[in-house]
């Protein structure tokens, strides 16, 4: 993480210089050789740990802009420059692109979201399965948003292969049931709304709230529950208009109210 945030590398360098100065002073003062060595080791590892912790904290703060505040535009402005920094591994480079891809998808720019994933470096070794699952899940969401049912189902089946894989992070596959519901809806098969209602209730992020609410309303509309769908949409209508799901919810609500609106966005 330090490679992404130069300011923490600078702080680490200064800490090491101060540590070396203290150790040099102890040597000149006649201290036994092991005391300066102990200072270097203890302070060096402490400085490295603090620098890594600071960089990780800074990264987490950036992610909160997207996932907690639901502000993809600001997130992209602050996060995209990280792509210019040297990454310590292909896996980390892919992770950066995946977060950015999610942000562009949230704004409705599916083409940019897809390119970010397609241009990601190949991940080999023990992290290869985790990378493949990450790509499959993200690509499934992209295909769902552009309305490509066949593409979404293909990626979902690929993701399903990694369920229970010890080399794959659990959070990458735990969304499979919800993705399945969305794939089925796009293919014309309508499920009951229990899972979607739960997803809406549990969504903390405005981004996830808007996404799940839109799909829930679409499902209710497919079940010919027009009034219920209209009521479902209301909580997200005042959300951030940068979010594609919020804009789509407003269009759908206008259609349900019989109000002429803009044509659906082209993907």
mmCIF file of C-alpha atoms in Angstrom:
data_model
loop_
_atom_site.group_PDB
_atom_site.id
_atom_site.type_symbol
_atom_site.label_atom_id
_atom_site.label_comp_id
_atom_site.label_asym_id
_atom_site.label_seq_id
_atom_site.Cartn_x
_atom_site.Cartn_y
_atom_site.Cartn_z
ATOM 1 C CA UNK A 1 0.000 0.000 0.000
ATOM 2 C CA UNK A 2 2.960 2.315 0.604
ATOM 3 C CA UNK A 3 3.726 2.403 -3.123
ATOM 4 C CA UNK A 4 0.382 4.107 -3.754
ATOM 5 C CA UNK A 5 0.816 6.962 -1.280
ATOM 6 C CA UNK A 6 4.210 8.724 -1.630
ATOM 7 C CA UNK A 7 3.592 10.940 1.389
ATOM 8 C CA UNK A 8 3.844 7.911 3.671
ATOM 9 C CA UNK A 9 7.043 6.733 1.991
ATOM 10 C CA UNK A 10 8.535 10.156 2.739
ATOM 11 C CA UNK A 11 7.495 9.888 6.379
ATOM 12 C CA UNK A 12 9.022 6.411 6.562
ATOM 13 C CA UNK A 13 12.303 7.695 5.123
ATOM 14 C CA UNK A 14 12.464 10.504 7.660
ATOM 15 C CA UNK A 15 11.766 8.028 10.488
ATOM 16 C CA UNK A 16 14.609 5.795 9.352
ATOM 17 C CA UNK A 17 16.995 8.755 9.138
ATOM 18 C CA UNK A 18 16.099 9.810 12.686
ATOM 19 C CA UNK A 19 16.554 6.231 13.871
ATOM 20 C CA UNK A 20 19.982 6.032 12.230
ATOM 21 C CA UNK A 21 20.941 9.343 13.847
ATOM 22 C CA UNK A 22 19.934 8.090 17.294
ATOM 23 C CA UNK A 23 21.837 4.841 16.778
ATOM 24 C CA UNK A 24 24.923 6.771 15.616
ATOM 25 C CA UNK A 25 24.762 8.975 18.701
ATOM 26 C CA UNK A 26 24.611 5.883 20.925
ATOM 27 C CA UNK A 27 27.641 4.391 19.197
ATOM 28 C CA UNK A 28 29.633 7.577 19.641
ATOM 29 C CA UNK A 29 28.594 7.615 23.290
ATOM 30 C CA UNK A 30 30.186 4.213 23.793
ATOM 31 C CA UNK A 31 27.044 2.116 24.113
ATOM 32 C CA UNK A 32 27.416 -1.639 23.659
ATOM 33 C CA UNK A 33 26.911 -2.679 20.017
ATOM 34 C CA UNK A 34 23.610 -4.455 20.650
ATOM 35 C CA UNK A 35 21.816 -1.368 21.984
ATOM 36 C CA UNK A 36 22.123 0.683 18.763
ATOM 37 C CA UNK A 37 21.119 -2.442 16.809
ATOM 38 C CA UNK A 38 18.060 -2.913 19.011
ATOM 39 C CA UNK A 39 17.061 0.736 18.466
ATOM 40 C CA UNK A 40 17.399 0.354 14.693
ATOM 41 C CA UNK A 41 15.373 -2.848 14.590
ATOM 42 C CA UNK A 42 12.605 -1.740 16.949
ATOM 43 C CA UNK A 43 12.199 1.767 15.558
ATOM 44 C CA UNK A 44 12.602 0.597 11.962
ATOM 45 C CA UNK A 45 9.860 -2.008 12.194
ATOM 46 C CA UNK A 46 7.621 0.393 14.156
ATOM 47 C CA UNK A 47 8.053 3.117 11.514
ATOM 48 C CA UNK A 48 7.289 0.651 8.722
ATOM 49 C CA UNK A 49 4.185 -0.602 10.507
ATOM 50 C CA UNK A 50 2.917 2.926 11.153
ATOM 51 C CA UNK A 51 3.551 3.949 7.552
ATOM 52 C CA UNK A 52 1.690 0.913 6.219
ATOM 53 C CA UNK A 53 -1.155 1.560 8.648
ATOM 54 C CA UNK A 54 -1.376 5.193 7.553
ATOM 55 C CA UNK A 55 -1.415 4.264 3.869
ATOM 56 C CA UNK A 56 -4.083 1.610 4.441
ATOM 57 C CA UNK A 57 -6.170 4.112 6.412
ATOM 58 C CA UNK A 58 -5.886 6.650 3.597
ATOM 59 C CA UNK A 59 -6.997 4.032 1.080
ATOM 60 C CA UNK A 60 -9.970 3.114 3.244
ATOM 61 C CA UNK A 61 -11.003 6.765 3.482
ATOM 62 C CA UNK A 62 -11.081 6.959 -0.300
ATOM 63 C CA UNK A 63 -13.239 3.842 -0.540
ATOM 64 C CA UNK A 64 -15.723 5.329 1.922
ATOM 65 C CA UNK A 65 -16.353 8.161 -0.542
ATOM 66 C CA UNK A 66 -17.763 5.617 -2.980
ATOM 67 C CA UNK A 67 -19.322 2.978 -0.760
ATOM 68 C CA UNK A 68 -20.461 4.980 2.270
ATOM 69 C CA UNK A 69 -21.162 8.416 0.814
ATOM 70 C CA UNK A 70 -22.261 7.171 -2.590
ATOM 71 C CA UNK A 71 -20.256 9.831 -4.420
ATOM 72 C CA UNK A 72 -18.619 8.129 -7.436
ATOM 73 C CA UNK A 73 -17.585 11.373 -9.140
ATOM 74 C CA UNK A 74 -15.476 12.587 -6.206
ATOM 75 C CA UNK A 75 -14.116 9.087 -5.703
ATOM 76 C CA UNK A 76 -12.931 8.881 -9.312
ATOM 77 C CA UNK A 77 -11.262 12.280 -9.088
ATOM 78 C CA UNK A 78 -9.314 11.248 -5.997
ATOM 79 C CA UNK A 79 -8.735 7.584 -6.788
ATOM 80 C CA UNK A 80 -7.888 7.491 -10.494
ATOM 81 C CA UNK A 81 -4.457 9.135 -9.977
ATOM 82 C CA UNK A 82 -3.450 6.015 -8.009
ATOM 83 C CA UNK A 83 -3.261 4.145 -11.326
ATOM 84 C CA UNK A 84 -0.159 6.205 -12.122
ATOM 85 C CA UNK A 85 1.616 4.952 -9.005
ATOM 86 C CA UNK A 86 3.748 1.826 -9.102
ATOM 87 C CA UNK A 87 1.877 -1.176 -7.738
ATOM 88 C CA UNK A 88 3.629 -3.853 -5.725
ATOM 89 C CA UNK A 89 1.814 -6.663 -7.558
ATOM 90 C CA UNK A 90 -0.492 -7.443 -10.472
ATOM 91 C CA UNK A 91 -3.160 -8.404 -7.936
ATOM 92 C CA UNK A 92 -3.075 -4.953 -6.355
ATOM 93 C CA UNK A 93 -3.182 -3.285 -9.776
ATOM 94 C CA UNK A 94 -6.283 -5.323 -10.596
ATOM 95 C CA UNK A 95 -7.898 -4.376 -7.295
ATOM 96 C CA UNK A 96 -7.395 -0.675 -8.026
ATOM 97 C CA UNK A 97 -8.990 -1.095 -11.430
ATOM 98 C CA UNK A 98 -11.882 -3.066 -9.956
ATOM 99 C CA UNK A 99 -12.744 -0.274 -7.509
ATOM 100 C CA UNK A 100 -12.548 2.312 -10.289
ATOM 101 C CA UNK A 101 -14.637 0.082 -12.522
ATOM 102 C CA UNK A 102 -17.311 -0.057 -9.823
ATOM 103 C CA UNK A 103 -17.312 3.732 -9.621
ATOM 104 C CA UNK A 104 -17.720 4.192 -13.371
ATOM 105 C CA UNK A 105 -20.437 1.551 -13.397
ATOM 106 C CA UNK A 106 -22.202 3.401 -10.577
ATOM 107 C CA UNK A 107 -22.208 6.522 -12.759
ATOM 108 C CA UNK A 108 -23.502 4.592 -15.766
ATOM 109 C CA UNK A 109 -20.300 4.590 -17.824
ATOM 110 C CA UNK A 110 -20.297 0.870 -18.572
ATOM 111 C CA UNK A 111 -17.810 1.177 -21.433
ATOM 112 C CA UNK A 112 -15.139 2.718 -19.195
ATOM 113 C CA UNK A 113 -15.927 0.243 -16.426
ATOM 114 C CA UNK A 114 -15.393 -2.634 -18.827
ATOM 115 C CA UNK A 115 -12.177 -1.246 -20.328
ATOM 116 C CA UNK A 116 -10.618 -0.881 -16.905
ATOM 117 C CA UNK A 117 -11.089 -4.597 -16.292
ATOM 118 C CA UNK A 118 -10.073 -5.678 -19.784
ATOM 119 C CA UNK A 119 -6.812 -3.723 -19.523
ATOM 120 C CA UNK A 120 -5.911 -5.097 -16.094
ATOM 121 C CA UNK A 121 -2.694 -7.114 -15.786
ATOM 122 C CA UNK A 122 -2.873 -10.904 -15.620
ATOM 123 C CA UNK A 123 -2.630 -12.282 -12.102
ATOM 124 C CA UNK A 124 -0.806 -15.573 -11.704
ATOM 125 C CA UNK A 125 0.124 -17.805 -8.814
ATOM 126 C CA UNK A 126 -1.923 -18.362 -5.689
ATOM 127 C CA UNK A 127 -3.890 -15.128 -6.183
ATOM 128 C CA UNK A 128 -5.054 -16.136 -9.675
ATOM 129 C CA UNK A 129 -8.357 -17.689 -8.508
ATOM 130 C CA UNK A 130 -9.235 -14.668 -6.396
ATOM 131 C CA UNK A 131 -8.512 -12.375 -9.357
ATOM 132 C CA UNK A 132 -10.657 -14.495 -11.683
ATOM 133 C CA UNK A 133 -13.571 -14.399 -9.232
ATOM 134 C CA UNK A 134 -13.230 -10.635 -8.842
ATOM 135 C CA UNK A 135 -13.301 -10.137 -12.608
ATOM 136 C CA UNK A 136 -16.262 -12.469 -13.082
ATOM 137 C CA UNK A 137 -18.373 -10.733 -10.430
ATOM 138 C CA UNK A 138 -17.610 -7.255 -11.719
ATOM 139 C CA UNK A 139 -18.197 -8.220 -15.338
ATOM 140 C CA UNK A 140 -21.494 -9.856 -14.405
ATOM 141 C CA UNK A 141 -22.655 -6.546 -12.903
ATOM 142 C CA UNK A 142 -21.599 -4.681 -16.044
ATOM 143 C CA UNK A 143 -23.495 -7.053 -18.330
ATOM 144 C CA UNK A 144 -26.555 -6.777 -16.108
ATOM 145 C CA UNK A 145 -26.498 -3.002 -16.348
ATOM 146 C CA UNK A 146 -26.187 -2.952 -20.134
ATOM 147 C CA UNK A 147 -28.958 -5.535 -20.434
ATOM 148 C CA UNK A 148 -26.845 -8.407 -21.805
ATOM 149 C CA UNK A 149 -28.501 -11.427 -20.189
ATOM 150 C CA UNK A 150 -26.300 -14.017 -21.923
ATOM 151 C CA UNK A 151 -23.092 -12.243 -20.933
ATOM 152 C CA UNK A 152 -24.277 -11.823 -17.341
ATOM 153 C CA UNK A 153 -25.224 -15.508 -17.007
ATOM 154 C CA UNK A 154 -21.882 -16.596 -18.460
ATOM 155 C CA UNK A 155 -19.954 -14.515 -15.926
ATOM 156 C CA UNK A 156 -22.197 -15.651 -13.074
ATOM 157 C CA UNK A 157 -21.530 -19.296 -13.904
ATOM 158 C CA UNK A 158 -17.816 -18.553 -13.985
ATOM 159 C CA UNK A 159 -18.069 -16.872 -10.579
ATOM 160 C CA UNK A 160 -20.007 -19.828 -9.192
ATOM 161 C CA UNK A 161 -17.019 -22.110 -9.877
ATOM 162 C CA UNK A 162 -15.055 -20.275 -7.203
ATOM 163 C CA UNK A 163 -17.636 -20.679 -4.448
ATOM 164 C CA UNK A 164 -15.978 -22.331 -1.477
ATOM 165 C CA UNK A 165 -12.504 -21.974 -2.972
ATOM 166 C CA UNK A 166 -10.107 -21.328 -0.058
ATOM 167 C CA UNK A 167 -8.019 -19.016 -2.250
ATOM 168 C CA UNK A 168 -10.987 -16.755 -2.989
ATOM 169 C CA UNK A 169 -12.246 -14.115 -0.572
ATOM 170 C CA UNK A 170 -15.703 -15.024 0.682
ATOM 171 C CA UNK A 171 -17.170 -11.591 -0.053
ATOM 172 C CA UNK A 172 -16.542 -12.097 -3.773
ATOM 173 C CA UNK A 173 -19.021 -14.987 -3.980
ATOM 174 C CA UNK A 174 -21.550 -14.170 -1.264
ATOM 175 C CA UNK A 175 -23.488 -11.954 -3.689
ATOM 176 C CA UNK A 176 -24.204 -14.855 -6.082
ATOM 177 C CA UNK A 177 -27.879 -15.330 -5.039
ATOM 178 C CA UNK A 178 -28.642 -11.657 -5.687
ATOM 179 C CA UNK A 179 -26.839 -11.735 -9.024
ATOM 180 C CA UNK A 180 -28.850 -14.828 -9.937
ATOM 181 C CA UNK A 181 -32.121 -13.026 -9.215
ATOM 182 C CA UNK A 182 -31.012 -10.124 -11.414
ATOM 183 C CA UNK A 183 -29.933 -12.452 -14.224
ATOM 184 C CA UNK A 184 -33.262 -14.286 -14.101
ATOM 185 C CA UNK A 185 -35.206 -11.015 -14.139
ATOM 186 C CA UNK A 186 -33.266 -9.845 -17.190
ATOM 187 C CA UNK A 187 -33.988 -13.191 -18.855
ATOM 188 C CA UNK A 188 -37.707 -12.876 -18.142
ATOM 189 C CA UNK A 189 -37.995 -15.122 -15.084
ATOM 190 C CA UNK A 190 -39.427 -13.366 -12.021
ATOM 191 C CA UNK A 191 -38.635 -14.505 -8.473
ATOM 192 C CA UNK A 192 -40.370 -13.559 -5.255
ATOM 193 C CA UNK A 193 -39.034 -10.374 -3.688
ATOM 194 C CA UNK A 194 -37.841 -11.676 -0.307
ATOM 195 C CA UNK A 195 -34.131 -11.632 -1.151
ATOM 196 C CA UNK A 196 -34.327 -8.210 -2.791
ATOM 197 C CA UNK A 197 -36.294 -6.737 0.098
ATOM 198 C CA UNK A 198 -33.669 -8.032 2.509
ATOM 199 C CA UNK A 199 -30.890 -6.562 0.340
ATOM 200 C CA UNK A 200 -32.606 -3.158 0.399
ATOM 201 C CA UNK A 201 -33.071 -3.272 4.173
ATOM 202 C CA UNK A 202 -29.480 -4.264 4.849
ATOM 203 C CA UNK A 203 -27.841 -1.907 2.352
ATOM 204 C CA UNK A 204 -25.826 0.720 4.215
ATOM 205 C CA UNK A 205 -24.245 2.322 1.174
ATOM 206 C CA UNK A 206 -26.421 4.758 -0.844
ATOM 207 C CA UNK A 207 -24.914 3.115 -3.923
ATOM 208 C CA UNK A 208 -26.078 -0.389 -2.973
ATOM 209 C CA UNK A 209 -29.371 0.970 -1.668
ATOM 210 C CA UNK A 210 -30.164 2.603 -5.004
ATOM 211 C CA UNK A 211 -29.081 -0.454 -7.025
ATOM 212 C CA UNK A 212 -31.103 -2.935 -4.996
ATOM 213 C CA UNK A 213 -34.131 -0.657 -4.758
ATOM 214 C CA UNK A 214 -34.238 -0.242 -8.526
ATOM 215 C CA UNK A 215 -34.107 -4.009 -9.102
ATOM 216 C CA UNK A 216 -36.765 -4.586 -6.441
ATOM 217 C CA UNK A 217 -39.087 -2.075 -8.105
ATOM 218 C CA UNK A 218 -38.456 -3.637 -11.519
ATOM 219 C CA UNK A 219 -39.317 -7.049 -10.081
ATOM 220 C CA UNK A 220 -42.513 -5.731 -8.501
ATOM 221 C CA UNK A 221 -43.450 -4.110 -11.786
ATOM 222 C CA UNK A 222 -42.862 -7.418 -13.597
ATOM 223 C CA UNK A 223 -45.285 -8.944 -11.074
ATOM 224 C CA UNK A 224 -47.799 -6.226 -12.085
ATOM 225 C CA UNK A 225 -47.603 -4.552 -8.657
ATOM 226 C CA UNK A 226 -47.420 -1.025 -10.032
ATOM 227 C CA UNK A 227 -48.421 0.766 -6.837
ATOM 228 C CA UNK A 228 -45.955 -1.206 -4.745
ATOM 229 C CA UNK A 229 -43.169 -0.489 -7.233
ATOM 230 C CA UNK A 230 -43.940 3.229 -7.137
ATOM 231 C CA UNK A 231 -43.776 3.247 -3.345
ATOM 232 C CA UNK A 232 -40.527 1.220 -3.354
ATOM 233 C CA UNK A 233 -38.774 3.804 -5.510
ATOM 234 C CA UNK A 234 -39.608 6.822 -3.341
ATOM 235 C CA UNK A 235 -36.763 6.538 -0.757
ATOM 236 C CA UNK A 236 -34.026 6.792 -3.404
ATOM 237 C CA UNK A 237 -35.484 9.482 -5.659
ATOM 238 C CA UNK A 238 -33.678 12.273 -3.782
ATOM 239 C CA UNK A 239 -30.346 10.464 -3.960
ATOM 240 C CA UNK A 240 -27.208 11.619 -5.738
ATOM 241 C CA UNK A 241 -28.073 12.067 -9.441
ATOM 242 C CA UNK A 242 -24.535 10.988 -10.324
ATOM 243 C CA UNK A 243 -25.692 7.474 -9.468
ATOM 244 C CA UNK A 244 -27.072 5.681 -12.522
ATOM 245 C CA UNK A 245 -29.546 3.736 -10.386
ATOM 246 C CA UNK A 246 -30.984 6.963 -8.958
ATOM 247 C CA UNK A 247 -31.470 8.406 -12.445
ATOM 248 C CA UNK A 248 -33.105 5.188 -13.610
ATOM 249 C CA UNK A 249 -35.346 5.139 -10.543
ATOM 250 C CA UNK A 250 -36.506 8.674 -11.330
ATOM 251 C CA UNK A 251 -37.274 7.728 -14.940
ATOM 252 C CA UNK A 252 -39.167 4.635 -13.873
ATOM 253 C CA UNK A 253 -41.156 6.610 -11.305
ATOM 254 C CA UNK A 254 -42.022 9.205 -13.960
ATOM 255 C CA UNK A 255 -43.208 6.446 -16.277
ATOM 256 C CA UNK A 256 -45.348 4.934 -13.530
ATOM 257 C CA UNK A 257 -46.842 8.351 -12.820
ATOM 258 C CA UNK A 258 -47.544 8.850 -16.499
ATOM 259 C CA UNK A 259 -45.172 11.802 -16.704
ATOM 260 C CA UNK A 260 -43.240 12.145 -19.987
ATOM 261 C CA UNK A 261 -39.520 11.866 -19.300
ATOM 262 C CA UNK A 262 -36.211 11.438 -21.030
ATOM 263 C CA UNK A 263 -35.415 8.330 -23.002
ATOM 264 C CA UNK A 264 -33.457 5.641 -21.169
ATOM 265 C CA UNK A 265 -29.714 6.177 -21.278
ATOM 266 C CA UNK A 266 -27.765 4.335 -23.921
ATOM 267 C CA UNK A 267 -25.026 2.087 -22.582
#
